[in-house]
């Protein structure tokens, strides 16, 4: 085993993704290979170093040890209303373009102040850890290749943008990987992987002849997180959170969450029957339907699948519009079972090499087109897993918590119900529960504005309440509480002063 380590000396990484205004993270392996090839070509093109590059390009796709927790660089993004969507968007920078000196009428036009300025973006992220490792667990590095590769790594001064200073070296004892290669239909991250030295040479010669940077094709690798257990932390019995992004369809308000959840639940059960059961797969499982094979209500210890609408809340211009919907999967559901659910909702298209979007019919009003959110850094805050998972000591409700019964003994009994609801989903008992008619998050309406659960649940508006939960230790979500938790009610998110 060996690895190549990359440390960002400034603590942040600057590189653009396919969308030039968005940052690239996690680091794509192909960018590391391009940096090594550039260092080789700019420093005498040593034959031993060339052989080490040819050795690297023949290796299988590397594993990555990279921090998946990061935040955007404060200098490159602001909150801004764009196309009626409040989101964090990049700040453009206008820089002088390189003019044609031969055709300039006056030498003074060479000065930057006299040249035309074009809009550019310099996206950057600040990862939790400033070091990334590309790991080949089964590969052996010979002494000849090691010496040449160590020289090459020492020549690399930056990765990505020239402002993204980096140190690179060969490491024999890397930390455990956080992303490993996966099947194309089972990935959570799609990253550019190593191309060949000949392909990079051809691209360079073509661009040099054209006098400009031309579009090129990349080789894609598919990655997912390893299945090892994460660091122990008190968490709810909901494990994986699949985020589905709305890409087309009717605009819905946060108060439509219950209706939207029912539509997706019905569609998920129907698609499982059509695409899994009828193809000699298992019947609709209890963790999906919430019912046993004989039609009785499920009594699984870890509950069943929850359908949770994701609203735009928690900042100055939040309006409560639904940006997508999430599937909160019980922790005891295996990866294989989760994959079957994804196959039912998003079947693989062999022609395009991508998953097909989900067409969710919402009665006669509209059709929502949903795609599985695979971006490491969605521009919409509401579509980021970390917003709903935490961890945090304080959580506040976004949709109202529906109490199990009417509290006859007043607020103290209602607070006890909420504390018991936390224990019911595997969380510790909160130190304090503060009930309130409205949410602490801007954009979330009062509890009484939300529809009641269907009549079979027998609940009333008097049993709707918002709440602030304070725990003795950080806990991990998703946090879904109360009688409506499987339909998106009782949705909480970490709360910090200011909402």
Short mmCIF file of C-alpha atoms in Angstrom, two decimals:
data_model
loop_
_atom_site.label_atom_id
_atom_site.label_comp_id
_atom_site.label_asym_id
_atom_site.label_seq_id
_atom_site.Cartn_x
_atom_site.Cartn_y
_atom_site.Cartn_z
CA UNK A 1 0.00 0.00 0.00
CA UNK A 2 1.04 3.56 -0.65
CA UNK A 3 -0.62 6.95 -1.00
CA UNK A 4 -0.02 10.47 -2.24
CA UNK A 5 -0.74 13.13 0.37
CA UNK A 6 -1.76 16.70 -0.47
CA UNK A 7 -1.76 19.38 2.23
CA UNK A 8 -3.35 22.76 1.53
CA UNK A 9 -0.91 25.18 3.10
CA UNK A 10 -3.39 28.05 3.43
CA UNK A 11 -6.08 25.83 4.96
CA UNK A 12 -8.42 26.21 1.99
CA UNK A 13 -8.73 24.72 -1.50
CA UNK A 14 -9.54 26.77 -4.59
CA UNK A 15 -10.71 24.94 -7.70
CA UNK A 16 -13.77 25.24 -9.92
CA UNK A 17 -16.13 22.37 -10.69
CA UNK A 18 -17.83 21.83 -14.06
CA UNK A 19 -19.97 24.84 -13.17
CA UNK A 20 -17.24 27.45 -13.02
CA UNK A 21 -18.90 29.40 -10.21
CA UNK A 22 -19.10 26.38 -7.85
CA UNK A 23 -16.20 24.91 -5.85
CA UNK A 24 -14.84 21.46 -6.53
CA UNK A 25 -14.82 19.29 -3.43
CA UNK A 26 -13.86 16.56 -2.66
CA UNK A 27 -10.61 16.94 -4.57
CA UNK A 28 -10.79 15.05 -7.89
CA UNK A 29 -7.91 12.57 -8.38
CA UNK A 30 -7.43 13.74 -11.98
CA UNK A 31 -6.48 17.20 -10.71
CA UNK A 32 -3.62 15.66 -8.72
CA UNK A 33 -2.41 13.73 -11.75
CA UNK A 34 -2.51 16.90 -13.88
CA UNK A 35 -0.44 18.74 -11.26
CA UNK A 36 2.16 15.95 -11.33
CA UNK A 37 2.27 15.93 -15.14
CA UNK A 38 2.64 19.72 -15.22
CA UNK A 39 5.52 19.56 -12.73
CA UNK A 40 7.21 16.87 -14.86
CA UNK A 41 6.80 18.79 -18.16
CA UNK A 42 8.03 22.08 -16.70
CA UNK A 43 11.21 20.58 -15.17
CA UNK A 44 13.26 18.80 -17.84
CA UNK A 45 10.79 15.89 -18.44
CA UNK A 46 12.96 13.30 -16.69
CA UNK A 47 12.56 9.74 -18.07
CA UNK A 48 12.39 8.10 -14.62
CA UNK A 49 9.65 10.51 -13.60
CA UNK A 50 7.82 9.78 -16.85
CA UNK A 51 7.90 6.06 -16.05
CA UNK A 52 6.45 6.75 -12.60
CA UNK A 53 3.58 8.70 -14.25
CA UNK A 54 2.93 5.81 -16.63
CA UNK A 55 2.88 3.51 -13.60
CA UNK A 56 0.29 5.71 -11.85
CA UNK A 57 -2.03 5.88 -14.85
CA UNK A 58 -2.25 2.07 -14.97
CA UNK A 59 -3.33 1.74 -11.33
CA UNK A 60 -7.01 1.27 -10.39
CA UNK A 61 -8.97 4.28 -9.17
CA UNK A 62 -7.61 5.33 -5.76
CA UNK A 63 -9.48 5.49 -2.48
CA UNK A 64 -9.65 8.92 -0.87
CA UNK A 65 -9.19 10.03 2.70
CA UNK A 66 -10.74 13.50 2.55
CA UNK A 67 -12.78 15.60 4.92
CA UNK A 68 -16.43 15.54 3.83
CA UNK A 69 -17.23 18.37 6.24
CA UNK A 70 -16.40 21.79 4.84
CA UNK A 71 -17.74 25.29 4.44
CA UNK A 72 -17.51 27.83 1.61
CA UNK A 73 -14.79 30.42 1.79
CA UNK A 74 -16.39 33.61 3.13
CA UNK A 75 -14.73 35.72 0.44
CA UNK A 76 -16.36 33.88 -2.46
CA UNK A 77 -20.06 33.61 -1.59
CA UNK A 78 -22.94 35.62 -0.24
CA UNK A 79 -26.67 35.12 0.25
CA UNK A 80 -28.51 36.53 -2.72
CA UNK A 81 -31.94 36.17 -4.30
CA UNK A 82 -31.46 34.55 -7.69
CA UNK A 83 -34.34 33.32 -9.88
CA UNK A 84 -36.72 33.58 -6.93
CA UNK A 85 -34.52 31.26 -4.89
CA UNK A 86 -32.67 32.41 -1.78
CA UNK A 87 -29.35 30.61 -1.79
CA UNK A 88 -25.65 31.08 -1.27
CA UNK A 89 -24.14 32.23 -4.56
CA UNK A 90 -20.56 33.01 -5.63
CA UNK A 91 -19.19 36.53 -5.78
CA UNK A 92 -17.90 37.36 -9.29
CA UNK A 93 -14.55 39.08 -9.80
CA UNK A 94 -13.84 41.20 -12.89
CA UNK A 95 -10.28 40.74 -14.13
CA UNK A 96 -8.41 42.20 -17.14
CA UNK A 97 -8.26 39.86 -20.12
CA UNK A 98 -5.09 39.19 -22.10
CA UNK A 99 -5.29 41.41 -25.19
CA UNK A 100 -3.71 40.95 -28.63
CA UNK A 101 -0.61 43.13 -28.37
CA UNK A 102 0.09 43.07 -32.12
CA UNK A 103 -3.24 44.68 -32.99
CA UNK A 104 -3.31 47.24 -30.21
CA UNK A 105 -3.35 50.80 -31.55
CA UNK A 106 -1.52 52.21 -28.54
CA UNK A 107 1.03 50.66 -26.14
CA UNK A 108 -0.94 52.09 -23.25
CA UNK A 109 -3.69 49.56 -24.00
CA UNK A 110 -1.37 46.88 -22.61
CA UNK A 111 -1.89 48.24 -19.09
CA UNK A 112 -4.44 46.26 -17.00
CA UNK A 113 -6.41 49.44 -16.29
CA UNK A 114 -7.01 49.92 -20.02
CA UNK A 115 -7.97 46.36 -20.93
CA UNK A 116 -11.44 44.87 -21.05
CA UNK A 117 -12.53 43.07 -17.89
CA UNK A 118 -14.29 39.70 -17.90
CA UNK A 119 -16.28 38.15 -15.08
CA UNK A 120 -14.56 35.24 -13.33
CA UNK A 121 -15.15 33.20 -10.19
CA UNK A 122 -12.57 31.87 -7.77
CA UNK A 123 -14.58 29.38 -5.70
CA UNK A 124 -12.93 27.94 -2.62
CA UNK A 125 -13.80 25.74 0.34
CA UNK A 126 -12.39 25.40 3.84
CA UNK A 127 -12.31 21.67 4.70
CA UNK A 128 -12.29 20.42 8.27
CA UNK A 129 -8.94 18.75 7.56
CA UNK A 130 -6.40 20.45 5.27
CA UNK A 131 -4.83 17.17 4.07
CA UNK A 132 -6.13 14.77 1.40
CA UNK A 133 -4.79 11.29 0.67
CA UNK A 134 -5.08 9.31 -2.57
CA UNK A 135 -4.69 5.69 -1.44
CA UNK A 136 -3.93 2.51 -3.39
CA UNK A 137 -4.38 -0.21 -0.75
CA UNK A 138 -3.36 -3.15 -2.98
CA UNK A 139 -0.54 -1.52 -4.98
CA UNK A 140 3.19 -1.88 -4.32
CA UNK A 141 5.58 0.97 -5.09
CA UNK A 142 9.02 -0.09 -6.28
CA UNK A 143 12.15 1.76 -5.13
CA UNK A 144 12.69 3.18 -8.63
CA UNK A 145 9.15 4.56 -8.93
CA UNK A 146 9.21 5.81 -5.33
CA UNK A 147 12.33 7.93 -5.83
CA UNK A 148 10.97 9.45 -9.04
CA UNK A 149 7.51 10.04 -7.58
CA UNK A 150 8.94 11.69 -4.47
CA UNK A 151 10.90 14.10 -6.70
CA UNK A 152 7.76 14.88 -8.68
CA UNK A 153 5.67 15.51 -5.56
CA UNK A 154 8.30 17.90 -4.21
CA UNK A 155 8.02 19.98 -7.40
CA UNK A 156 4.26 20.56 -7.08
CA UNK A 157 3.50 23.97 -5.57
CA UNK A 158 -0.26 24.21 -5.98
CA UNK A 159 -3.30 22.09 -6.87
CA UNK A 160 -6.21 23.74 -8.69
CA UNK A 161 -5.98 27.52 -8.79
CA UNK A 162 -2.50 29.01 -8.43
CA UNK A 163 -3.61 30.62 -5.16
CA UNK A 164 -4.30 27.14 -3.72
CA UNK A 165 -0.79 26.45 -2.42
CA UNK A 166 -0.10 22.83 -1.59
CA UNK A 167 2.56 20.45 -0.34
CA UNK A 168 2.63 16.92 -1.81
CA UNK A 169 4.50 13.81 -0.72
CA UNK A 170 4.43 9.98 -0.78
CA UNK A 171 2.85 8.57 2.39
CA UNK A 172 2.98 4.90 3.46
CA UNK A 173 0.66 5.18 6.48
CA UNK A 174 -2.42 7.13 5.42
CA UNK A 175 -5.58 7.36 7.55
CA UNK A 176 -8.57 5.15 6.69
CA UNK A 177 -10.38 6.14 3.47
CA UNK A 178 -13.60 8.15 3.61
CA UNK A 179 -14.49 7.51 -0.06
CA UNK A 180 -13.99 4.22 -1.90
CA UNK A 181 -14.67 3.23 -5.54
CA UNK A 182 -18.24 2.03 -6.16
CA UNK A 183 -20.42 0.61 -8.91
CA UNK A 184 -21.83 3.28 -11.28
CA UNK A 185 -25.38 2.70 -10.01
CA UNK A 186 -24.37 2.79 -6.35
CA UNK A 187 -22.38 6.02 -6.08
CA UNK A 188 -22.78 9.10 -3.90
CA UNK A 189 -19.86 11.08 -5.42
CA UNK A 190 -18.75 11.27 -9.05
CA UNK A 191 -15.11 12.36 -9.38
CA UNK A 192 -12.72 12.77 -12.30
CA UNK A 193 -10.03 10.09 -12.13
CA UNK A 194 -6.63 9.70 -13.81
CA UNK A 195 -6.43 10.02 -17.57
CA UNK A 196 -3.32 8.99 -19.48
CA UNK A 197 -0.17 10.98 -20.08
CA UNK A 198 -0.79 10.82 -23.85
CA UNK A 199 -4.29 12.27 -23.42
CA UNK A 200 -2.96 15.20 -21.41
CA UNK A 201 -0.22 15.84 -24.00
CA UNK A 202 -2.82 15.81 -26.79
CA UNK A 203 -5.02 18.28 -24.93
CA UNK A 204 -2.07 20.61 -24.34
CA UNK A 205 -0.95 20.55 -27.97
CA UNK A 206 -4.50 21.13 -29.22
CA UNK A 207 -5.00 24.11 -26.87
CA UNK A 208 -1.58 25.54 -27.77
CA UNK A 209 -2.35 25.36 -31.48
CA UNK A 210 -5.81 26.92 -31.03
CA UNK A 211 -4.50 29.63 -28.75
CA UNK A 212 -7.27 29.03 -26.21
CA UNK A 213 -8.52 26.51 -23.67
CA UNK A 214 -10.88 24.13 -25.47
CA UNK A 215 -13.47 21.78 -23.91
CA UNK A 216 -12.23 18.28 -23.23
CA UNK A 217 -13.58 14.94 -22.11
CA UNK A 218 -12.82 13.44 -18.72
CA UNK A 219 -12.76 9.98 -17.25
CA UNK A 220 -15.23 9.61 -14.39
CA UNK A 221 -14.95 7.44 -11.33
CA UNK A 222 -17.78 6.60 -8.94
CA UNK A 223 -17.35 6.72 -5.17
CA UNK A 224 -19.28 6.18 -1.98
CA UNK A 225 -18.52 6.21 1.72
CA UNK A 226 -17.21 2.93 3.17
CA UNK A 227 -19.64 0.86 5.18
CA UNK A 228 -17.61 0.91 8.39
CA UNK A 229 -19.31 2.21 11.52
CA UNK A 230 -18.90 5.92 12.20
CA UNK A 231 -17.63 7.39 15.44
CA UNK A 232 -20.11 6.61 18.22
CA UNK A 233 -22.51 9.44 19.02
CA UNK A 234 -26.04 9.47 20.34
CA UNK A 235 -28.23 9.63 17.27
CA UNK A 236 -31.79 8.99 16.20
CA UNK A 237 -32.81 5.62 14.80
CA UNK A 238 -32.92 7.24 11.37
CA UNK A 239 -29.61 6.57 9.63
CA UNK A 240 -29.13 7.48 5.98
CA UNK A 241 -30.79 10.62 4.62
CA UNK A 242 -31.37 10.65 0.86
CA UNK A 243 -31.97 14.17 -0.50
CA UNK A 244 -34.22 14.50 -3.58
CA UNK A 245 -33.94 17.84 -5.35
CA UNK A 246 -36.91 19.41 -7.16
CA UNK A 247 -35.81 20.35 -10.67
CA UNK A 248 -39.25 21.08 -12.14
CA UNK A 249 -42.84 21.33 -11.04
CA UNK A 250 -45.36 23.35 -9.08
CA UNK A 251 -44.11 25.63 -6.29
CA UNK A 252 -45.29 24.29 -2.93
CA UNK A 253 -45.35 25.86 0.52
CA UNK A 254 -44.12 24.32 3.75
CA UNK A 255 -47.75 23.74 4.79
CA UNK A 256 -48.03 21.30 1.85
CA UNK A 257 -45.45 19.00 3.45
CA UNK A 258 -48.02 16.42 4.62
CA UNK A 259 -49.64 16.14 1.19
CA UNK A 260 -46.29 15.89 -0.61
CA UNK A 261 -45.05 13.19 1.77
CA UNK A 262 -48.14 11.07 1.11
CA UNK A 263 -47.69 11.42 -2.66
CA UNK A 264 -44.07 10.25 -2.49
CA UNK A 265 -44.88 7.38 -0.12
CA UNK A 266 -47.60 6.08 -2.46
CA UNK A 267 -45.25 6.42 -5.45
CA UNK A 268 -42.39 4.62 -3.67
CA UNK A 269 -44.59 1.63 -2.80
CA UNK A 270 -46.03 1.46 -6.32
CA UNK A 271 -42.61 1.71 -8.01
CA UNK A 272 -41.15 -0.97 -5.70
CA UNK A 273 -43.94 -3.32 -6.77
CA UNK A 274 -43.45 -2.53 -10.47
CA UNK A 275 -39.65 -2.44 -10.67
CA UNK A 276 -38.52 -4.76 -7.88
CA UNK A 277 -41.25 -7.26 -6.94
CA UNK A 278 -42.37 -7.93 -10.51
CA UNK A 279 -38.74 -8.47 -11.52
CA UNK A 280 -38.46 -11.44 -9.14
CA UNK A 281 -37.36 -9.22 -6.27
CA UNK A 282 -38.68 -9.15 -2.69
CA UNK A 283 -42.14 -7.76 -1.86
CA UNK A 284 -42.60 -4.27 -0.45
CA UNK A 285 -40.74 -4.39 2.89
CA UNK A 286 -42.22 -3.41 6.22
CA UNK A 287 -39.59 -0.68 6.69
CA UNK A 288 -40.92 1.04 3.56
CA UNK A 289 -44.69 0.65 3.85
CA UNK A 290 -44.98 0.88 7.64
CA UNK A 291 -47.24 -2.18 7.66
CA UNK A 292 -46.75 -5.90 8.14
CA UNK A 293 -47.58 -8.33 5.31
CA UNK A 294 -51.04 -8.93 6.86
CA UNK A 295 -51.81 -5.20 6.88
CA UNK A 296 -51.18 -4.50 10.56
CA UNK A 297 -49.34 -1.35 11.64
CA UNK A 298 -45.60 -1.93 11.91
CA UNK A 299 -44.05 -2.27 15.35
CA UNK A 300 -40.41 -2.31 14.24
CA UNK A 301 -38.02 -1.14 16.95
CA UNK A 302 -36.36 1.38 14.62
CA UNK A 303 -39.55 2.48 12.91
CA UNK A 304 -39.96 2.75 9.15
CA UNK A 305 -39.11 5.07 6.27
CA UNK A 306 -39.99 8.75 6.78
CA UNK A 307 -40.83 11.13 3.93
CA UNK A 308 -39.72 14.64 4.84
CA UNK A 309 -40.33 17.78 2.79
CA UNK A 310 -37.39 20.22 2.92
CA UNK A 311 -38.35 23.92 3.18
CA UNK A 312 -36.38 27.10 2.63
CA UNK A 313 -36.16 28.46 6.20
CA UNK A 314 -33.69 29.90 8.68
CA UNK A 315 -32.29 33.02 7.02
CA UNK A 316 -33.28 36.61 6.40
CA UNK A 317 -35.19 36.12 3.15
CA UNK A 318 -36.56 32.61 3.79
CA UNK A 319 -40.05 32.06 2.39
CA UNK A 320 -40.91 28.48 3.41
CA UNK A 321 -40.93 27.19 -0.18
CA UNK A 322 -40.25 23.46 -0.54
CA UNK A 323 -36.97 22.85 -2.36
CA UNK A 324 -37.02 19.08 -2.25
CA UNK A 325 -37.87 16.09 -0.12
CA UNK A 326 -35.77 13.66 1.90
CA UNK A 327 -36.04 9.96 2.69
CA UNK A 328 -34.99 9.22 6.27
CA UNK A 329 -34.07 5.54 6.34
CA UNK A 330 -34.13 3.50 9.59
CA UNK A 331 -30.65 2.69 10.82
CA UNK A 332 -31.13 -1.09 10.65
CA UNK A 333 -31.96 -1.11 6.93
CA UNK A 334 -29.00 -2.64 5.07
CA UNK A 335 -27.13 -1.02 2.19
CA UNK A 336 -28.49 -3.68 -0.15
CA UNK A 337 -32.06 -2.80 0.82
CA UNK A 338 -31.33 0.91 0.39
CA UNK A 339 -29.92 0.19 -3.07
CA UNK A 340 -33.15 -1.59 -4.03
CA UNK A 341 -35.12 1.49 -2.97
CA UNK A 342 -32.90 3.71 -5.14
CA UNK A 343 -33.29 1.28 -8.05
CA UNK A 344 -37.07 1.54 -7.71
CA UNK A 345 -37.12 5.34 -7.58
CA UNK A 346 -34.20 6.13 -9.90
CA UNK A 347 -33.56 3.30 -12.37
CA UNK A 348 -30.23 3.27 -14.16
CA UNK A 349 -30.19 4.37 -17.81
CA UNK A 350 -27.49 2.44 -19.71
CA UNK A 351 -27.63 4.83 -22.68
CA UNK A 352 -26.91 8.00 -20.72
CA UNK A 353 -24.87 6.39 -17.97
CA UNK A 354 -26.97 8.18 -15.35
CA UNK A 355 -30.01 7.55 -13.21
CA UNK A 356 -33.42 8.57 -14.53
CA UNK A 357 -35.28 11.31 -12.62
CA UNK A 358 -38.41 10.50 -10.64
CA UNK A 359 -41.65 11.89 -12.07
CA UNK A 360 -43.88 12.41 -9.02
CA UNK A 361 -47.50 13.05 -9.97
CA UNK A 362 -49.27 15.45 -7.61
CA UNK A 363 -52.88 14.79 -8.51
CA UNK A 364 -54.09 16.78 -11.52
CA UNK A 365 -52.18 19.90 -10.50
CA UNK A 366 -48.60 19.18 -11.46
CA UNK A 367 -45.74 16.74 -11.78
CA UNK A 368 -42.64 17.19 -9.67
CA UNK A 369 -39.43 16.02 -11.31
CA UNK A 370 -36.99 14.88 -8.64
CA UNK A 371 -33.32 14.00 -8.90
CA UNK A 372 -31.11 12.41 -6.27
CA UNK A 373 -28.86 15.15 -4.89
CA UNK A 374 -25.29 13.90 -5.31
CA UNK A 375 -23.44 17.21 -5.10
CA UNK A 376 -20.99 17.50 -2.24
CA UNK A 377 -21.99 21.12 -1.78
CA UNK A 378 -25.57 21.91 -2.93
CA UNK A 379 -26.07 25.63 -3.47
CA UNK A 380 -29.43 25.51 -1.70
CA UNK A 381 -28.89 25.31 2.03
CA UNK A 382 -32.10 23.31 2.48
CA UNK A 383 -30.64 20.45 0.40
CA UNK A 384 -27.49 19.96 2.50
CA UNK A 385 -27.48 16.90 4.73
CA UNK A 386 -25.49 18.64 7.44
CA UNK A 387 -28.30 21.18 7.90
CA UNK A 388 -30.67 18.40 9.03
CA UNK A 389 -28.26 15.92 10.61
CA UNK A 390 -26.12 18.10 12.87
CA UNK A 391 -24.77 17.17 15.37
CA UNK A 392 -25.90 19.83 17.86
CA UNK A 393 -27.02 20.28 21.46
CA UNK A 394 -29.95 22.56 20.55
CA UNK A 395 -32.63 21.63 18.06
CA UNK A 396 -35.74 23.58 17.08
CA UNK A 397 -38.77 22.45 15.11
CA UNK A 398 -39.38 23.55 11.53
CA UNK A 399 -42.71 21.72 11.12
CA UNK A 400 -44.98 21.27 14.16
CA UNK A 401 -44.64 18.35 16.54
CA UNK A 402 -47.94 16.44 16.80
CA UNK A 403 -48.44 15.26 20.39
CA UNK A 404 -49.52 11.67 20.97
CA UNK A 405 -52.62 12.75 22.89
CA UNK A 406 -54.30 15.86 24.16
CA UNK A 407 -52.38 17.17 27.23
CA UNK A 408 -55.05 17.32 29.97
CA UNK A 409 -52.61 18.59 32.59
CA UNK A 410 -51.33 21.56 30.63
CA UNK A 411 -47.91 22.46 29.31
CA UNK A 412 -45.88 20.32 31.70
CA UNK A 413 -47.54 17.15 30.38
CA UNK A 414 -46.95 18.29 26.78
CA UNK A 415 -43.26 18.84 27.55
CA UNK A 416 -43.02 15.31 28.94
CA UNK A 417 -44.61 13.98 25.72
CA UNK A 418 -41.95 15.70 23.64
CA UNK A 419 -39.17 14.33 25.86
CA UNK A 420 -40.63 10.84 25.51
CA UNK A 421 -40.83 11.36 21.73
CA UNK A 422 -37.07 11.96 21.72
CA UNK A 423 -36.43 8.73 23.60
CA UNK A 424 -38.77 6.89 21.21
CA UNK A 425 -36.45 7.60 18.27
CA UNK A 426 -33.28 6.64 20.15
CA UNK A 427 -32.18 10.07 21.42
CA UNK A 428 -31.34 10.85 25.06
CA UNK A 429 -33.94 12.67 27.13
CA UNK A 430 -33.55 16.46 26.60
CA UNK A 431 -32.53 18.53 29.57
CA UNK A 432 -35.11 21.14 28.67
CA UNK A 433 -38.05 21.49 26.28
CA UNK A 434 -39.54 24.89 25.52
CA UNK A 435 -42.92 24.78 23.77
CA UNK A 436 -44.11 27.68 21.63
CA UNK A 437 -46.82 28.39 19.02
CA UNK A 438 -44.33 29.54 16.36
CA UNK A 439 -41.02 28.26 15.04
CA UNK A 440 -37.69 29.90 15.86
CA UNK A 441 -36.74 29.67 12.18
CA UNK A 442 -37.61 32.50 9.81
CA UNK A 443 -39.91 31.26 7.06
CA UNK A 444 -41.63 28.56 9.13
CA UNK A 445 -45.27 29.46 9.90
CA UNK A 446 -47.07 28.98 13.25
CA UNK A 447 -48.15 25.47 14.20
CA UNK A 448 -51.86 26.19 13.71
CA UNK A 449 -51.36 26.93 10.01
CA UNK A 450 -50.43 23.33 9.27
CA UNK A 451 -53.16 20.81 8.30
CA UNK A 452 -54.01 18.09 10.79
CA UNK A 453 -53.07 14.48 10.20
CA UNK A 454 -55.65 12.26 8.44
CA UNK A 455 -58.72 11.35 10.48
CA UNK A 456 -57.46 7.83 11.21
CA UNK A 457 -54.80 9.41 13.47
CA UNK A 458 -57.48 11.29 15.45
CA UNK A 459 -55.35 14.40 16.05
CA UNK A 460 -56.44 18.04 16.35
CA UNK A 461 -54.76 21.43 15.96
CA UNK A 462 -54.58 21.64 19.75
CA UNK A 463 -51.94 18.90 19.57
CA UNK A 464 -49.68 20.87 17.18
CA UNK A 465 -46.77 22.71 18.77
CA UNK A 466 -43.33 24.04 17.93
CA UNK A 467 -40.49 23.43 20.37
CA UNK A 468 -36.88 24.10 21.28
CA UNK A 469 -34.96 21.04 22.53
CA UNK A 470 -31.82 21.37 24.66
CA UNK A 471 -29.71 18.24 25.22
CA UNK A 472 -26.80 17.68 27.61
CA UNK A 473 -24.57 16.56 24.73
CA UNK A 474 -24.48 16.94 20.94
CA UNK A 475 -26.81 14.50 19.21
CA UNK A 476 -27.03 13.53 15.56
CA UNK A 477 -30.20 13.61 13.50
CA UNK A 478 -32.34 13.42 11.52
CA UNK A 479 -34.64 14.48 14.36
CA UNK A 480 -38.30 13.70 13.59
CA UNK A 481 -40.68 13.75 16.55
CA UNK A 482 -44.29 13.05 17.33
CA UNK A 483 -47.20 11.25 15.72
CA UNK A 484 -46.55 12.74 12.27
CA UNK A 485 -42.82 12.04 12.08
CA UNK A 486 -43.11 9.60 9.16
CA UNK A 487 -44.98 12.24 7.11
CA UNK A 488 -42.53 15.10 7.72
CA UNK A 489 -44.10 16.65 10.82
CA UNK A 490 -41.90 17.20 13.87
CA UNK A 491 -38.91 17.98 11.64
CA UNK A 492 -36.15 19.70 13.62
CA UNK A 493 -32.80 21.18 12.70
CA UNK A 494 -29.85 22.47 14.74
CA UNK A 495 -30.58 25.86 16.23
CA UNK A 496 -28.08 28.62 16.79
CA UNK A 497 -28.86 32.08 18.04
CA UNK A 498 -30.47 34.12 15.29
CA UNK A 499 -32.33 31.22 13.64
#
